[in-house]
Amino acid sequence: MSAFEDRTRRCQDRLADAGADAAVLFPSTNLFYASGFREEPMERHLFLVIPSEGEPAFVAPEMYDEQIRDASWVEDVRLWADGEDPIAVVSDLADEMDLRGGRLLVDDTMWALFTQDLRETLPDATFGLASEVFDDLRMRKDETELAALRRAGQLADEVSVEIRELGEDAIGMTETELAAEIDRRLAENGGEEVAFGTIAGSGPNGAKPHHRHDDREIRRGDPVVLDFGAYADDYPGDQTRTVVFAGDPPEGFAEVHEVVHEAQQAAVEAVEPGVRAEEIDRAAREVIEDAGYGDRFVHRTGHGVGLDVHEDPYIVDGDETELEPGMVFSVEPGVYLPGEFGVRIEDLVAVTESGCERLNDSPRTWEPL
Ligand code: CO
């Protein structure tokens, strides 16, 4: 059985447990997770219907016939041609699967255009969200997923080192030029595409946690927050280092960097099965609060990472998810001093039987390499 089919079977068990009759997915990471077929959301009707029992089926535009059969283990593909009514195909499938009065879990990211169609076509059905079964399922990564996440981590590590080796050459580059250089090297080292807009926040721009990049030139002594990653085998990397390319950093920077570094270390060391996600946040926050910067750590400590760059579990106060082997998330505390600089250090970790494995291991120091 393929990894994709295995995931679908586990999804079916959960659908039954949740009292749902089917999941209705449209092009999304859930659809890829279950079927192996990947496509961007689009205006044509393309669904994967997974009943709680029996075989799943695609409803798809005719032009996707071969593509779906090549990519997916799902054999039942119901086609409609441009100019035909896709709703008739959906309606027939609902009859066959006995879903008319059922409880259907639709993809959280499904366009309203399609959920409205489903509601009109199946007025007696009730609707919920697919996250009800998929979020929990996707939290525990299987071996295929862990291998891909390791590769994405390595890729970010390689580029992190290469970029830091620019040293003096980075001085005078704009943030936008530096970000483009990062993206180019990610692609050159085998990355599929960037996992999110690359962040190169220099000097005061680093104090805005999600500042991407602009035309500010990097000066000697500037701390620069570098947060980036690319997909490898469909899974993203996400790593942050705060570095100085050349020259002496501003007063107080080295101390703040040390605090964030210690907070990150403390949080990573706290990761083991049975610990709640929020306790990892607490471990990082305590170090930063004790150093007097508690009010400058303005975001959660991390987020789960899988097919989506942000997914469950969230490393935040109130997330009581008990960590289990196979969960993967970021540990990324930061301290932000408006008008001066910011510091963030981020690695992805995978929970193991006895603790965790860091998926990133490039130097975390700020000094030029
Ligand atoms: Co992150």
PDB file of N, CA, C and O in Angstrom, residues 166 289 296 325 327 333:
ATOM      1  N   LEU A 166      29.284  35.486   2.431  1.00  0.00           N
ATOM      2  CA  LEU A 166      29.422  36.712   1.642  1.00  0.00           C
ATOM      3  C   LEU A 166      30.237  37.746   2.413  1.00  0.00           C
ATOM      4  O   LEU A 166      30.944  38.561   1.828  1.00  0.00           O
ATOM      5  N   GLU A 289      11.941  36.464  29.616  1.00  0.00           N
ATOM      6  CA  GLU A 289      11.358  37.283  30.702  1.00  0.00           C
ATOM      7  C   GLU A 289      12.393  37.548  31.787  1.00  0.00           C
ATOM      8  O   GLU A 289      12.528  38.676  32.270  1.00  0.00           O
ATOM      9  N   ARG A 296       9.120  42.259  24.761  1.00  0.00           N
ATOM     10  CA  ARG A 296       9.636  42.434  23.396  1.00  0.00           C
ATOM     11  C   ARG A 296       9.647  41.117  22.612  1.00  0.00           C
ATOM     12  O   ARG A 296      10.136  41.061  21.496  1.00  0.00           O
ATOM     13  N   PRO A 325       6.082  11.394  19.120  1.00  0.00           N
ATOM     14  CA  PRO A 325       7.091  11.169  18.091  1.00  0.00           C
ATOM     15  C   PRO A 325       6.500  11.395  16.700  1.00  0.00           C
ATOM     16  O   PRO A 325       5.356  11.011  16.443  1.00  0.00           O
ATOM     17  N   MET A 327       5.984  14.438  15.378  1.00  0.00           N
ATOM     18  CA  MET A 327       5.521  15.821  15.207  1.00  0.00           C
ATOM     19  C   MET A 327       6.717  16.700  14.850  1.00  0.00           C
ATOM     20  O   MET A 327       7.818  16.502  15.367  1.00  0.00           O
ATOM     21  N   PRO A 333      12.094  31.663  19.097  1.00  0.00           N
ATOM     22  CA  PRO A 333      11.912  32.850  19.935  1.00  0.00           C
ATOM     23  C   PRO A 333      12.601  34.063  19.311  1.00  0.00           C
ATOM     24  O   PRO A 333      13.517  33.907  18.490  1.00  0.00           O
TER      25      PRO A 333
END
